XYZ file of N, CA and C in Angstrom:
804
model
N 19.456 13.797 -41.143
C 20.208 12.845 -40.312
C 19.403 11.556 -40.133
N 20.078 10.408 -40.108
C 19.388 9.138 -39.907
C 19.827 8.500 -38.604
N 19.307 7.313 -38.348
C 19.615 6.643 -37.091
C 21.102 6.328 -36.971
N 21.745 6.102 -38.116
C 23.168 5.790 -38.085
C 23.959 6.942 -37.477
N 23.519 8.175 -37.774
C 24.208 9.329 -37.225
C 24.017 9.397 -35.718
N 22.794 9.146 -35.257
C 22.547 9.114 -33.824
C 23.375 8.033 -33.155
N 23.461 6.865 -33.796
C 24.270 5.778 -33.266
C 25.723 6.209 -33.180
N 26.178 6.990 -34.169
C 27.556 7.466 -34.168
C 27.809 8.333 -32.953
N 26.867 9.236 -32.637
C 27.020 10.097 -31.470
C 27.128 9.246 -30.218
N 26.229 8.292 -30.088
C 26.191 7.470 -28.889
C 27.457 6.637 -28.772
N 27.921 6.063 -29.904
C 29.115 5.244 -29.875
C 30.332 6.066 -29.485
N 30.424 7.274 -30.020
C 31.538 8.140 -29.662
C 31.528 8.444 -28.177
N 30.339 8.618 -27.616
C 30.245 8.894 -26.195
C 30.733 7.709 -25.381
N 30.445 6.515 -25.859
C 30.827 5.323 -25.122
C 32.335 5.123 -25.160
N 32.957 5.373 -26.317
C 34.360 5.025 -26.472
C 35.307 6.206 -26.367
N 34.803 7.444 -26.325
C 35.701 8.590 -26.274
C 36.484 8.628 -24.969
N 37.719 9.102 -25.017
C 38.557 9.216 -23.824
C 39.079 10.630 -23.710
N 39.284 11.094 -22.478
C 39.853 12.410 -22.238
C 41.363 12.285 -22.269
N 42.034 13.077 -23.116
C 43.486 13.026 -23.229
C 44.085 14.209 -22.478
N 45.061 13.938 -21.643
C 45.719 14.994 -20.869
C 46.911 15.536 -21.637
N 47.129 16.864 -21.549
C 48.275 17.491 -22.198
C 49.522 17.279 -21.365
N 50.668 17.161 -22.039
C 51.938 16.974 -21.352
C 52.787 18.230 -21.513
N 53.741 18.403 -20.612
C 54.639 19.553 -20.722
C 54.399 20.538 -19.611
N 55.481 21.099 -19.102
C 55.368 21.986 -17.959
C 54.707 23.313 -18.300
N 54.777 23.723 -19.586
C 54.242 25.030 -19.948
C 52.766 24.983 -20.339
N 52.220 23.769 -20.408
C 50.831 23.630 -20.847
C 49.882 24.172 -19.790
N 48.834 24.827 -20.241
C 47.804 25.330 -19.337
C 46.701 24.298 -19.215
N 46.436 23.799 -18.020
C 45.402 22.771 -17.863
C 44.049 23.249 -18.370
N 43.331 22.357 -19.013
C 41.982 22.673 -19.478
C 40.988 22.378 -18.360
N 40.207 23.357 -17.950
C 39.254 23.124 -16.861
C 38.298 21.983 -17.205
N 38.026 21.152 -16.225
C 37.084 20.056 -16.439
C 35.685 20.620 -16.645
N 34.918 20.041 -17.577
C 33.545 20.518 -17.797
C 32.721 20.393 -16.519
N 31.871 21.353 -16.290
C 31.015 21.314 -15.105
C 30.035 20.151 -15.206
N 29.860 19.434 -14.119
C 28.938 18.307 -14.097
C 27.499 18.806 -14.096
N 26.639 18.081 -14.810
C 25.219 18.387 -14.850
C 24.456 17.162 -14.364
N 23.369 17.385 -13.676
C 22.588 16.279 -13.129
C 21.383 15.979 -14.015
N 21.197 14.689 -14.307
C 20.046 14.239 -15.097
C 19.423 13.042 -14.383
N 18.124 12.906 -14.487
C 17.428 11.818 -13.812
C 16.886 10.816 -14.824
N 17.245 9.554 -14.629
C 16.751 8.470 -15.470
C 16.186 7.380 -14.564
N 14.967 6.989 -14.832
C 14.302 5.931 -14.070
C 14.348 6.211 -12.565
N 14.178 7.497 -12.209
C 14.077 7.876 -10.809
C 15.385 8.088 -10.076
N 16.512 7.929 -10.764
C 17.817 8.110 -10.129
C 18.598 9.218 -10.830
N 19.258 10.070 -10.063
C 20.036 11.172 -10.629
C 21.439 10.712 -10.978
N 21.912 11.135 -12.140
C 23.265 10.810 -12.593
C 23.955 12.094 -13.041
N 25.252 12.210 -12.771
C 26.020 13.369 -13.199
C 26.632 13.120 -14.565
N 26.472 14.090 -15.458
C 27.037 13.981 -16.793
C 27.839 15.211 -17.149
N 28.824 15.045 -18.013
C 29.631 16.165 -18.490
C 29.717 16.114 -20.006
N 29.988 17.255 -20.608
C 30.127 17.335 -22.064
C 31.352 16.537 -22.505
N 31.187 15.728 -23.543
C 32.301 14.967 -24.114
C 32.850 15.780 -25.281
N 33.983 16.439 -25.112
C 34.466 17.388 -26.118
C 34.934 16.750 -27.416
N 35.210 15.441 -27.411
C 35.728 14.801 -28.621
C 34.644 14.480 -29.651
N 33.384 14.654 -29.291
C 32.311 14.420 -30.258
C 32.278 15.575 -31.255
N 32.368 15.315 -32.557
C 32.385 16.390 -33.561
C 31.150 17.282 -33.468
N 31.358 18.583 -33.634
C 30.276 19.553 -33.506
C 29.172 19.321 -34.529
N 29.546 18.914 -35.753
C 28.516 18.701 -36.767
C 27.645 17.500 -36.435
N 28.243 16.515 -35.748
C 27.475 15.344 -35.336
C 26.481 15.721 -34.242
N 26.932 16.558 -33.312
C 26.051 17.040 -32.252
C 24.904 17.849 -32.851
N 25.224 18.718 -33.816
C 24.199 19.553 -34.445
C 23.160 18.704 -35.163
N 23.621 17.659 -35.863
C 22.695 16.775 -36.579
C 21.798 16.027 -35.603
N 22.376 15.607 -34.467
C 21.591 14.914 -33.444
C 20.535 15.854 -32.875
N 20.913 17.095 -32.629
C 19.973 18.079 -32.097
C 18.839 18.335 -33.085
N 19.153 18.296 -34.367
C 18.130 18.511 -35.383
C 17.115 17.385 -35.393
N 17.587 16.144 -35.231
C 16.650 15.019 -35.220
C 15.846 14.994 -33.931
N 16.499 15.241 -32.805
C 15.767 15.443 -31.558
C 15.410 14.227 -30.740
N 15.795 13.025 -31.163
C 15.448 11.848 -30.369
C 16.432 10.711 -30.624
N 16.759 9.977 -29.556
C 17.539 8.753 -29.638
C 16.736 7.649 -28.972
N 16.403 6.593 -29.710
C 15.608 5.501 -29.160
C 16.509 4.346 -28.767
N 16.447 3.986 -27.482
C 17.244 2.904 -26.940
C 16.307 1.793 -26.487
N 16.847 0.605 -26.286
C 16.022 -0.529 -25.848
C 16.868 -1.484 -25.010
N 16.237 -2.042 -23.976
C 16.891 -3.030 -23.106
C 18.156 -2.476 -22.466
N 18.131 -1.205 -22.084
C 19.298 -0.570 -21.466
C 18.888 0.124 -20.171
N 18.708 -0.618 -19.077
C 18.336 0.005 -17.803
C 19.411 0.988 -17.361
N 19.002 2.111 -16.812
C 19.960 3.134 -16.395
C 20.912 2.626 -15.316
N 20.451 1.669 -14.499
C 21.290 1.184 -13.407
C 22.110 -0.043 -13.793
N 22.243 -0.272 -15.088
C 22.969 -1.454 -15.567
C 24.202 -1.022 -16.357
N 25.361 -1.620 -16.046
C 26.581 -1.451 -16.832
C 26.941 0.009 -17.077
N 26.696 0.850 -16.064
C 27.065 2.261 -16.130
C 26.251 3.059 -17.147
N 25.111 2.545 -17.589
C 24.332 3.246 -18.606
C 23.826 4.600 -18.117
N 23.478 4.710 -16.842
C 22.983 5.987 -16.340
C 23.978 7.108 -16.550
N 25.259 6.844 -16.250
C 26.303 7.846 -16.454
C 26.513 8.133 -17.931
N 26.435 7.077 -18.759
C 26.587 7.263 -20.212
C 25.452 8.121 -20.757
N 24.229 7.852 -20.309
C 23.080 8.654 -20.737
C 23.277 10.115 -20.324
N 23.781 10.317 -19.097
C 23.971 11.676 -18.600
C 25.023 12.418 -19.426
N 26.112 11.735 -19.790
C 27.137 12.351 -20.646
C 26.556 12.684 -22.023
N 25.747 11.771 -22.545
C 25.102 12.005 -23.834
C 24.209 13.240 -23.762
N 23.393 13.308 -22.713
C 22.457 14.421 -22.572
C 23.180 15.744 -22.395
N 24.277 15.732 -21.614
C 25.053 16.951 -21.409
C 25.694 17.413 -22.713
N 26.080 16.458 -23.557
C 26.776 16.781 -24.801
C 25.830 17.310 -25.874
N 24.657 16.688 -26.013
C 23.741 17.084 -27.091
C 22.661 18.053 -26.620
N 22.509 18.215 -25.297
C 21.508 19.133 -24.770
C 20.190 18.450 -24.465
N 19.397 19.091 -23.642
C 18.129 18.505 -23.213
C 17.067 18.533 -24.310
N 17.372 19.174 -25.424
C 16.412 19.187 -26.524
C 16.340 17.859 -27.254
N 17.306 16.979 -26.998
C 17.299 15.638 -27.586
C 16.740 14.671 -26.546
N 15.673 13.987 -26.885
C 15.025 13.078 -25.943
C 15.621 11.676 -26.045
N 15.921 11.086 -24.883
C 16.305 9.678 -24.828
C 15.030 8.873 -24.641
N 14.623 8.167 -25.671
C 13.381 7.407 -25.660
C 13.702 5.954 -25.355
N 13.381 5.503 -24.138
C 13.745 4.161 -23.691
C 12.592 3.175 -23.861
N 12.822 2.132 -24.656
C 11.832 1.080 -24.878
C 12.164 -0.130 -24.019
N 11.247 -0.581 -23.205
C 11.346 -1.822 -22.442
C 12.755 -2.084 -21.904
N 13.163 -1.423 -20.825
C 14.503 -1.597 -20.284
C 14.863 -3.040 -19.950
N 13.874 -3.883 -19.686
C 14.148 -5.258 -19.278
C 13.944 -6.280 -20.391
N 13.933 -5.816 -21.633
C 13.762 -6.736 -22.760
C 14.973 -7.650 -22.901
N 14.769 -8.811 -23.501
C 15.854 -9.742 -23.795
C 16.411 -9.499 -25.187
N 17.492 -10.174 -25.500
C 18.160 -9.974 -26.788
C 17.240 -10.268 -27.967
N 16.508 -11.374 -27.899
C 15.596 -11.720 -28.988
C 14.499 -10.668 -29.140
N 14.058 -10.096 -28.024
C 13.047 -9.040 -28.077
C 13.582 -7.808 -28.806
N 14.853 -7.511 -28.593
C 15.459 -6.346 -29.240
C 15.503 -6.522 -30.756
N 15.935 -7.705 -31.185
C 15.992 -7.956 -32.627
C 14.588 -7.973 -33.222
N 13.626 -8.485 -32.465
C 12.241 -8.484 -32.943
C 11.731 -7.061 -33.116
N 12.171 -6.151 -32.232
C 11.758 -4.754 -32.344
C 12.331 -4.105 -33.596
N 13.559 -4.496 -33.962
C 14.157 -3.981 -35.200
C 13.350 -4.459 -36.396
N 13.068 -5.759 -36.428
C 12.335 -6.349 -37.559
C 10.941 -5.744 -37.676
N 10.275 -5.575 -36.533
C 8.902 -5.056 -36.547
C 8.834 -3.606 -36.997
N 9.955 -2.904 -36.910
C 9.928 -1.467 -37.211
C 10.822 -1.074 -38.382
N 11.180 -2.040 -39.212
C 11.970 -1.699 -40.388
C 11.160 -0.763 -41.282
N 11.771 0.355 -41.626
C 11.075 1.347 -42.430
C 10.297 2.348 -41.605
N 10.237 2.125 -40.291
C 9.514 3.026 -39.392
C 10.489 4.036 -38.802
N 10.261 5.295 -39.013
C 11.145 6.334 -38.478
C 10.625 6.918 -37.171
N 9.583 6.308 -36.631
C 8.983 6.799 -35.400
C 9.707 6.336 -34.155
N 9.150 6.630 -32.991
C 9.827 6.367 -31.714
C 9.910 4.894 -31.329
N 9.222 3.998 -32.028
C 9.262 2.581 -31.678
C 10.390 1.829 -32.372
N 11.140 2.497 -33.216
C 12.240 1.848 -33.941
C 13.546 2.083 -33.192
N 14.196 1.031 -32.664
C 15.442 1.213 -31.903
C 16.570 1.763 -32.777
N 17.322 2.711 -32.208
C 18.525 3.207 -32.871
C 19.734 2.359 -32.515
N 19.728 1.797 -31.313
C 20.814 0.930 -30.870
C 20.214 -0.278 -30.158
N 20.978 -1.352 -30.096
C 20.580 -2.517 -29.298
C 21.786 -2.995 -28.498
N 21.506 -3.587 -27.366
C 22.531 -4.161 -26.492
C 22.156 -5.630 -26.323
N 22.753 -6.493 -27.141
C 22.367 -7.901 -27.147
C 23.516 -8.784 -26.689
N 23.193 -10.001 -26.308
C 24.217 -10.969 -25.945
C 25.058 -11.360 -27.149
N 26.231 -11.907 -26.876
C 27.217 -12.171 -27.931
C 26.657 -13.025 -29.074
N 25.943 -14.065 -28.733
C 25.415 -14.958 -29.775
C 24.455 -14.239 -30.706
N 23.788 -13.210 -30.184
C 22.815 -12.486 -31.000
C 23.477 -11.488 -31.951
N 24.786 -11.305 -31.791
C 25.512 -10.512 -32.773
C 25.453 -11.189 -34.125
N 25.750 -12.489 -34.140
C 25.703 -13.254 -35.381
C 24.274 -13.392 -35.890
N 23.325 -13.559 -34.975
C 21.918 -13.701 -35.368
C 21.419 -12.445 -36.078
N 21.683 -11.296 -35.477
C 21.244 -10.044 -36.078
C 21.962 -9.739 -37.373
N 23.240 -10.107 -37.441
C 24.010 -9.882 -38.668
C 23.438 -10.699 -39.814
N 23.147 -11.962 -39.544
C 22.592 -12.841 -40.580
C 21.236 -12.343 -41.065
N 20.483 -11.692 -40.176
C 19.149 -11.199 -40.533
C 19.190 -9.818 -41.175
N 20.383 -9.215 -41.249
C 20.492 -7.880 -41.823
C 19.938 -6.795 -40.927
N 20.020 -7.003 -39.603
C 19.427 -6.056 -38.655
C 20.346 -4.891 -38.295
N 21.637 -4.983 -38.617
C 22.592 -3.984 -38.166
C 23.129 -3.123 -39.308
N 23.580 -1.929 -38.958
C 24.289 -1.062 -39.893
C 25.750 -0.979 -39.451
N 26.700 -1.096 -40.368
C 28.114 -1.038 -39.967
C 28.525 0.357 -39.540
N 29.341 0.426 -38.503
C 29.903 1.700 -38.046
C 31.194 1.422 -37.284
N 32.248 2.132 -37.631
C 33.524 2.009 -36.935
C 33.825 3.341 -36.259
N 33.825 3.331 -34.925
C 34.032 4.548 -34.160
C 35.473 5.035 -34.187
N 35.711 6.135 -33.479
C 37.018 6.789 -33.468
C 38.139 5.852 -33.026
N 37.865 4.983 -32.076
C 38.905 4.128 -31.516
C 38.862 2.703 -32.061
N 38.268 2.533 -33.227
C 38.144 1.199 -33.816
C 39.502 0.508 -33.951
N 40.498 1.242 -34.421
C 41.815 0.653 -34.673
C 42.523 0.234 -33.388
N 42.055 0.728 -32.240
C 42.695 0.410 -30.969
C 42.043 -0.762 -30.240
N 40.964 -1.291 -30.811
C 40.295 -2.417 -30.164
C 41.180 -3.663 -30.218
N 41.222 -4.448 -29.150
C 41.987 -5.701 -29.187
C 41.330 -6.677 -30.160
N 42.118 -7.563 -30.717
C 41.581 -8.525 -31.682
C 40.581 -9.477 -31.027
N 40.860 -9.848 -29.782
C 39.980 -10.785 -29.078
C 39.708 -10.305 -27.659
N 38.601 -10.767 -27.108
C 38.245 -10.548 -25.709
C 37.874 -11.897 -25.123
N 38.614 -12.318 -24.103
C 38.386 -13.642 -23.496
C 38.433 -14.754 -24.538
N 39.282 -14.578 -25.556
C 39.484 -15.625 -26.548
C 38.530 -15.629 -27.722
N 37.589 -14.677 -27.767
C 36.661 -14.609 -28.898
C 36.806 -13.249 -29.582
N 36.437 -13.136 -30.859
C 36.595 -11.855 -31.574
C 35.907 -10.708 -30.849
N 36.591 -9.568 -30.763
C 36.045 -8.393 -30.090
C 34.981 -7.697 -30.923
N 35.094 -7.789 -32.252
C 34.167 -7.061 -33.117
C 34.015 -7.758 -34.457
N 32.934 -7.447 -35.130
C 32.751 -7.873 -36.513
C 33.703 -7.063 -37.380
N 34.387 -7.702 -38.301
C 35.412 -7.023 -39.087
C 34.867 -5.849 -39.896
N 33.585 -5.877 -40.221
C 32.978 -4.790 -41.003
C 32.332 -3.714 -40.136
N 32.388 -3.895 -38.831
C 31.847 -2.874 -37.937
C 30.374 -3.016 -37.615
N 29.800 -4.196 -37.836
C 28.371 -4.367 -37.554
C 28.074 -4.513 -36.064
N 29.044 -5.000 -35.288
C 28.861 -5.104 -33.847
C 30.226 -5.091 -33.164
N 30.219 -4.767 -31.886
C 31.440 -4.767 -31.089
C 31.087 -5.137 -29.657
N 31.980 -5.854 -28.984
C 31.753 -6.193 -27.583
C 31.847 -4.926 -26.743
N 30.831 -4.668 -25.932
C 30.841 -3.490 -25.081
C 31.321 -3.796 -23.674
N 31.000 -4.983 -23.156
C 31.394 -5.364 -21.806
C 31.119 -6.852 -21.644
N 31.603 -7.419 -20.573
C 31.337 -8.827 -20.294
C 31.285 -9.012 -18.786
N 30.825 -10.164 -18.347
C 30.730 -10.402 -16.918
C 30.771 -11.889 -16.615
N 30.539 -12.235 -15.367
C 30.532 -13.623 -14.943
C 29.170 -13.935 -14.333
N 28.815 -15.207 -14.315
C 27.548 -15.620 -13.740
C 27.681 -15.764 -12.231
N 26.684 -15.254 -11.501
C 26.670 -15.370 -10.050
C 25.247 -15.699 -9.592
N 25.141 -16.207 -8.385
C 23.846 -16.354 -7.733
C 23.664 -15.113 -6.873
N 22.739 -14.238 -7.261
C 22.538 -12.975 -6.563
C 21.391 -13.113 -5.568
N 21.619 -12.641 -4.350
C 20.645 -12.827 -3.272
C 20.258 -11.496 -2.643
N 18.973 -11.311 -2.424
C 18.471 -10.151 -1.673
C 18.527 -10.515 -0.197
N 19.583 -10.054 0.474
C 19.776 -10.438 1.878
C 18.792 -9.759 2.827
N 18.011 -8.806 2.328
C 16.947 -8.247 3.157
C 15.820 -9.251 3.345
N 15.748 -10.200 2.415
C 14.698 -11.222 2.475
C 15.276 -12.581 2.851
N 16.407 -12.921 2.231
C 17.034 -14.229 2.452
C 18.235 -14.042 3.373
N 18.122 -14.496 4.608
C 19.178 -14.284 5.600
C 20.311 -15.293 5.475
N 20.032 -16.442 4.861
C 21.059 -17.471 4.685
C 21.224 -17.733 3.189
N 22.044 -16.942 2.499
C 22.170 -17.053 1.037
C 22.682 -18.423 0.605
N 22.189 -18.914 -0.534
C 22.698 -20.185 -1.074
C 24.151 -20.024 -1.489
N 24.944 -21.067 -1.306
C 26.369 -21.027 -1.628
C 26.690 -21.706 -2.950
N 25.810 -22.574 -3.423
C 26.076 -23.294 -4.677
C 24.749 -23.694 -5.314
N 24.828 -24.318 -6.469
C 23.618 -24.681 -7.212
C 22.738 -25.655 -6.439
N 23.344 -26.643 -5.802
C 22.534 -27.642 -5.094
C 21.760 -27.012 -3.938
N 22.306 -25.950 -3.345
C 21.591 -25.267 -2.250
C 20.234 -24.742 -2.704
N 20.126 -24.378 -3.982
C 18.882 -23.786 -4.485
C 17.708 -24.760 -4.405
N 18.005 -26.051 -4.258
C 16.946 -27.059 -4.147
C 16.411 -27.172 -2.718
N 17.046 -26.474 -1.778
C 16.631 -26.524 -0.387
C 15.216 -25.964 -0.237
N 14.415 -26.611 0.562
C 13.023 -26.190 0.764
C 12.922 -24.782 1.354
N 14.001 -24.307 1.972
C 13.983 -22.969 2.557
C 13.855 -21.885 1.491
N 14.154 -22.250 0.231
C 14.097 -21.262 -0.848
C 12.857 -21.436 -1.742
N 11.812 -22.023 -1.164
C 10.581 -22.229 -1.923
C 10.029 -20.887 -2.432
N 9.762 -20.835 -3.741
C 9.214 -19.637 -4.355
C 10.164 -18.457 -4.385
N 11.482 -18.719 -4.302
C 12.431 -17.601 -4.195
C 13.516 -17.619 -5.275
N 13.440 -18.512 -6.233
C 14.493 -18.607 -7.248
C 13.933 -18.175 -8.610
N 14.597 -17.241 -9.250
C 14.141 -16.763 -10.558
C 15.341 -16.461 -11.440
N 15.093 -16.381 -12.733
C 16.122 -16.019 -13.708
C 15.947 -14.566 -14.130
N 16.973 -14.025 -14.757
C 16.922 -12.627 -15.197
C 16.298 -12.489 -16.576
N 15.517 -13.472 -16.964
C 14.850 -13.424 -18.257
C 14.367 -14.796 -18.671
N 13.824 -14.890 -19.860
C 13.341 -16.143 -20.424
C 14.474 -16.777 -21.236
N 14.904 -17.995 -20.915
C 16.001 -18.625 -21.655
C 15.739 -18.756 -23.161
N 14.486 -18.639 -23.568
C 14.189 -18.710 -24.998
C 14.545 -17.423 -25.734
N 14.757 -16.324 -24.979
C 15.042 -15.047 -25.633
C 16.097 -14.214 -24.924
N 16.476 -14.585 -23.704
C 17.409 -13.795 -22.907
C 18.782 -14.451 -22.866
N 19.805 -13.720 -23.280
C 21.161 -14.265 -23.298
C 21.633 -14.627 -21.899
N 21.369 -13.758 -20.909
C 21.814 -14.057 -19.551
C 21.107 -15.287 -19.004
N 19.827 -15.425 -19.283
C 19.097 -16.592 -18.803
C 19.628 -17.871 -19.455
N 19.965 -17.781 -20.734
C 20.561 -18.935 -21.412
C 21.869 -19.325 -20.722
N 22.692 -18.304 -20.394
C 23.965 -18.576 -19.738
C 23.757 -19.192 -18.356
N 22.675 -18.820 -17.671
C 22.378 -19.414 -16.369
C 22.088 -20.905 -16.516
N 21.371 -21.270 -17.579
C 21.092 -22.685 -17.832
C 22.394 -23.432 -18.116
N 23.279 -22.815 -18.904
C 24.568 -23.442 -19.196
C 25.410 -23.570 -17.927
N 25.370 -22.535 -17.070
C 26.125 -22.588 -15.825
C 25.630 -23.734 -14.947
N 24.313 -23.910 -14.888
C 23.750 -25.027 -14.128
C 24.161 -26.352 -14.746
N 24.250 -26.396 -16.073
C 24.685 -27.616 -16.754
C 26.124 -27.951 -16.381
N 27.012 -26.945 -16.413
C 28.419 -27.173 -16.078
C 28.579 -27.650 -14.635
N 27.700 -27.170 -13.751
C 27.776 -27.556 -12.342
C 27.184 -28.934 -12.085
N 26.517 -29.485 -13.088
C 25.834 -30.773 -12.898
C 26.224 -31.808 -13.952
N 27.480 -31.735 -14.378
C 28.000 -32.763 -15.271
C 27.813 -32.507 -16.742
N 27.265 -31.374 -17.134
C 27.075 -31.065 -18.542
C 28.271 -30.327 -19.120
N 28.071 -29.741 -20.278
C 29.136 -29.000 -20.950
C 28.506 -27.949 -21.854
N 29.355 -27.165 -22.519
C 28.829 -26.168 -23.450
C 28.187 -26.822 -24.663
N 28.470 -28.086 -24.863
C 27.835 -28.846 -25.946
C 26.681 -29.700 -25.444
N 26.451 -29.674 -24.137
C 25.378 -30.481 -23.552
C 24.724 -29.701 -22.421
N 23.669 -28.970 -22.756
C 22.959 -28.159 -21.763
C 21.878 -28.942 -21.027
N 21.652 -30.209 -21.381
C 20.553 -30.973 -20.809
C 20.590 -31.033 -19.276
N 21.770 -31.245 -18.647
C 21.783 -31.254 -17.171
C 21.315 -29.930 -16.568
N 21.543 -28.836 -17.251
C 21.057 -27.551 -16.770
C 19.549 -27.466 -16.867
N 18.999 -27.936 -17.971
C 17.540 -27.962 -18.131
C 16.911 -28.883 -17.087
N 17.560 -30.026 -16.842
C 17.056 -30.968 -15.839
C 17.077 -30.345 -14.441
N 18.129 -29.554 -14.167
C 18.225 -28.905 -12.853
C 17.074 -27.939 -12.635
N 16.780 -27.115 -13.654
C 15.677 -26.163 -13.487
C 14.326 -26.885 -13.442
N 14.243 -28.046 -14.069
C 13.017 -28.850 -13.951
C 12.833 -29.296 -12.498
N 13.937 -29.677 -11.851
C 13.873 -30.073 -10.440
C 13.484 -28.872 -9.563
N 14.069 -27.721 -9.865
C 13.729 -26.512 -9.110
C 12.243 -26.209 -9.208
N 11.720 -26.364 -10.406
C 10.304 -26.083 -10.634
C 9.431 -27.087 -9.893
N 9.821 -28.359 -9.973
C 9.040 -29.413 -9.312
C 9.050 -29.233 -7.788
N 10.155 -28.695 -7.266
C 10.265 -28.477 -5.824
C 9.491 -27.245 -5.370
N 9.029 -26.447 -6.329
C 8.300 -25.226 -5.988
C 9.208 -24.057 -5.669
N 10.508 -24.230 -5.897
C 11.463 -23.157 -5.602
C 11.570 -22.146 -6.740
N 11.395 -22.605 -7.971
C 11.526 -21.720 -9.131
C 10.208 -20.997 -9.390
N 10.317 -19.698 -9.673
C 9.138 -18.911 -10.021
C 9.367 -18.265 -11.394
N 8.381 -18.330 -12.280
C 8.552 -17.835 -13.663
C 8.358 -16.321 -13.784
N 9.172 -15.551 -13.075
C 9.161 -14.102 -13.194
C 10.575 -13.660 -13.540
N 10.714 -12.439 -14.012
C 12.039 -11.925 -14.329
C 12.628 -11.245 -13.107
N 13.782 -11.725 -12.669
C 14.466 -11.122 -11.534
C 15.220 -9.900 -12.021
N 14.847 -8.725 -11.523
C 15.460 -7.475 -11.972
C 16.572 -7.064 -11.012
N 17.695 -6.657 -11.566
C 18.769 -6.127 -10.723
C 18.442 -4.672 -10.408
N 18.686 -4.244 -9.189
C 18.398 -2.866 -8.802
C 19.646 -2.181 -8.264
N 20.790 -2.511 -8.831
C 22.024 -1.872 -8.404
C 22.924 -1.718 -9.604
N 23.913 -0.780 -9.570
C 24.831 -0.630 -10.688
C 25.607 -1.911 -10.907
N 25.780 -2.287 -12.140
C 26.477 -3.520 -12.454
C 27.613 -3.218 -13.415
N 28.833 -3.479 -13.013
C 29.993 -3.196 -13.871
C 30.324 -4.421 -14.688
N 30.042 -4.346 -15.975
C 30.442 -5.421 -16.868
C 29.514 -6.604 -16.908
N 28.218 -6.385 -16.800
C 27.272 -7.491 -16.851
C 26.460 -7.449 -18.127
N 25.784 -8.543 -18.416
C 24.891 -8.569 -19.568
C 23.489 -8.854 -19.069
N 22.581 -7.911 -19.195
C 21.242 -8.117 -18.655
C 20.385 -9.026 -19.494
N 20.920 -9.506 -20.598
C 20.080 -10.231 -21.520
C 20.419 -11.702 -21.590
């Protein structure tokens, strides 16, 4: 079995759906018993996904490891997905997590650095921002795979293609940009971009990554640009805004980590 097979198992887990039987004479199928698994210090309940082919599960069990990267358990429902995966393939298969807080460029760099490496440092899957789909495709970093529900995918999501026509990548989720505040520390949360320049927020503003490698951080710069007279073709006002934040002492060059479940966000 190769990494593509492991990716197939994981993809099936992500997209598989439970189908209910119809008809008055049908005997309901008991729901699989929930099992508890702990990832990054938090317990998640998982159940066996019956639609995953038995031979695929057996091959995954034979290989014994799935290497993931930049996929925090508390992000975009990954903890529950990991738990379903573990319940389906058994605890004999290890989920090997590389740098949960890596950016999209870091993920592609990990693929390039480990081409030909079958060890635990070679990612089996990546979760990158949309623009990095094309970047990785051009670099030959991806293997094509079309899951069980490929034919049911919508042609577009928010006006852009949902997937590469050959199956090299597919949109998994999307989200919107927000200013997130830890109200345990900041009692008067900022309401807009200009508020972030207030002296009350000195040393308290950070991005969720490095804009040179993180898709979400890049989008934050674009969002600041749109709020300050720029456009998707002109990010300079966004760069100028963060320059002002830095000069005011409000911006700090650390990665702001989310510590709560996020439905439909991109950590990169």
